[in-house]
Amino acid sequence: MTLSKAEEQLMQLLWKQERAFMKDLIDAYPAPKPATTTVATLLKRMQDKKFVDYIQLGRSREYFPLVKKKVYFSKQVNSMIKTFFNNSPSQFASFFTEETNLSKKELKELKALIDSEIKKK
Amino acid sequence: MTLSKAEEQLMQLLWKQERAFMKDLIDAYPAPKPATTTVATLLKRMQDKKFVDYIQLGRSREYFPLVKKKVYFSKQVNSMIKTFFNNSPSQFASFFTEETNLSKKELKELKALIDSEIKKK
DNA sequence: TTAAACCCTCTACGTTTGTAGAATTAAAAC
DNA sequence: GTTTTAATTCTACAAACGTAGAGGGTTTAA
């Protein structure tokens, strides 16, 4: 089960807020904001898909993610790696390094980071 | 304009073959293979979206990609970076390095690769 | 207490997607 | 030459998606 584009956008807003009432989510939308009913529909569909849940507070619902952004993102990347790079993360990594425009500074940071990863192993 | 899931799968087959007749594409599908009409429909839609074109050979068409895999992939990654990492490739990179299970060896290769990228700058 | 703000469910409608049957045509194999 | 194979177009239909009006409650601020 995956999120559609519109659902994903909403999910992003929810991840950012951690927990939110519908109003907060709508506030967070850039203009042109969708109708409240649109957001309500999306939230309900996302519930059905088990991506969000809520607790009833008074007559309002405080929504929260059921899936961590990291986990969701990981799945996305892994599926891309599988699709595009024959399931080889290192192939993906090298492609990424070459194709993305990282500055020299960023590259150095990345290198340092990799170093610390290597040490962990 | 983007490809749908089913279209993307077909596109992968076409990228692999570089140029192909419909039959070749269908052959390349894992079971259960879709009906030929299904593939034909997808191909036509992909044409409309300007992702493939063909040349008429006899009464058959040899299809080929209009968009390079690399380019398409790049766009995917960039949109993910934008969505998940606030448009920061380096944030993405560090996340990736930490979360993906690269072996020590792969990490070292990646590091070497980054080094050569640094030198280029 | 009345208007404005807020939230929810139900319903709906146009578009896109996944999938494929029917009909037709042409070529290839027998 | 007739059956088989491959392709193509047309048509279709169910599911998923994007979007939102209508209707019907509360609540809060005037």
PDB file of C-alpha atoms (C1' of nucleotides) in Angstrom, chain B residues 4-7 34-35 37-38 41 45 49 59, chain C residues 16-23 25-28:
ATOM      1  CA  SER B   4       2.330   5.479 -13.743  1.00  0.00           C
ATOM      2  CA  LYS B   5       3.466   2.310 -12.001  1.00  0.00           C
ATOM      3  CA  ALA B   6       2.508  -0.005 -14.828  1.00  0.00           C
ATOM      4  CA  GLU B   7       4.024   2.315 -17.374  1.00  0.00           C
ATOM      5  CA  PRO B  34      -0.419  -9.007 -19.373  1.00  0.00           C
ATOM      6  CA  ALA B  35      -2.611  -9.236 -22.445  1.00  0.00           C
ATOM      7  CA  THR B  37      -3.827  -5.226 -25.682  1.00  0.00           C
ATOM      8  CA  THR B  38      -2.824  -4.076 -22.255  1.00  0.00           C
ATOM      9  CA  THR B  41      -2.547   0.562 -24.450  1.00  0.00           C
ATOM     10  CA  ARG B  45      -0.235   6.254 -23.418  1.00  0.00           C
ATOM     11  CA  LYS B  49       3.344  11.390 -22.659  1.00  0.00           C
ATOM     12  CA  ARG B  59       3.804  -3.586 -40.294  1.00  0.00           C
TER      13      ARG B  59
ATOM     14  C1'  DT C  16      -6.163   8.659 -14.659  1.00  0.00           C
ATOM     15  C1'  DT C  17      -4.867   4.048 -14.305  1.00  0.00           C
ATOM     16  C1'  DG C  18      -4.933  -1.097 -14.871  1.00  0.00           C
ATOM     17  C1'  DT C  19      -6.645  -4.312 -17.572  1.00  0.00           C
ATOM     18  C1'  DA C  20      -8.446  -6.503 -21.446  1.00  0.00           C
ATOM     19  C1'  DG C  21     -12.244  -8.180 -25.050  1.00  0.00           C
ATOM     20  C1'  DA C  22     -13.664  -7.599 -30.077  1.00  0.00           C
ATOM     21  C1'  DA C  23     -12.569  -6.778 -34.488  1.00  0.00           C
ATOM     22  C1'  DT C  25      -5.294  -6.910 -40.713  1.00  0.00           C
ATOM     23  C1'  DA C  26      -1.154  -8.804 -42.286  1.00  0.00           C
ATOM     24  C1'  DA C  27       2.535 -12.033 -42.323  1.00  0.00           C
ATOM     25  C1'  DA C  28       4.453 -16.421 -41.446  1.00  0.00           C
TER      26       DA C  28
END
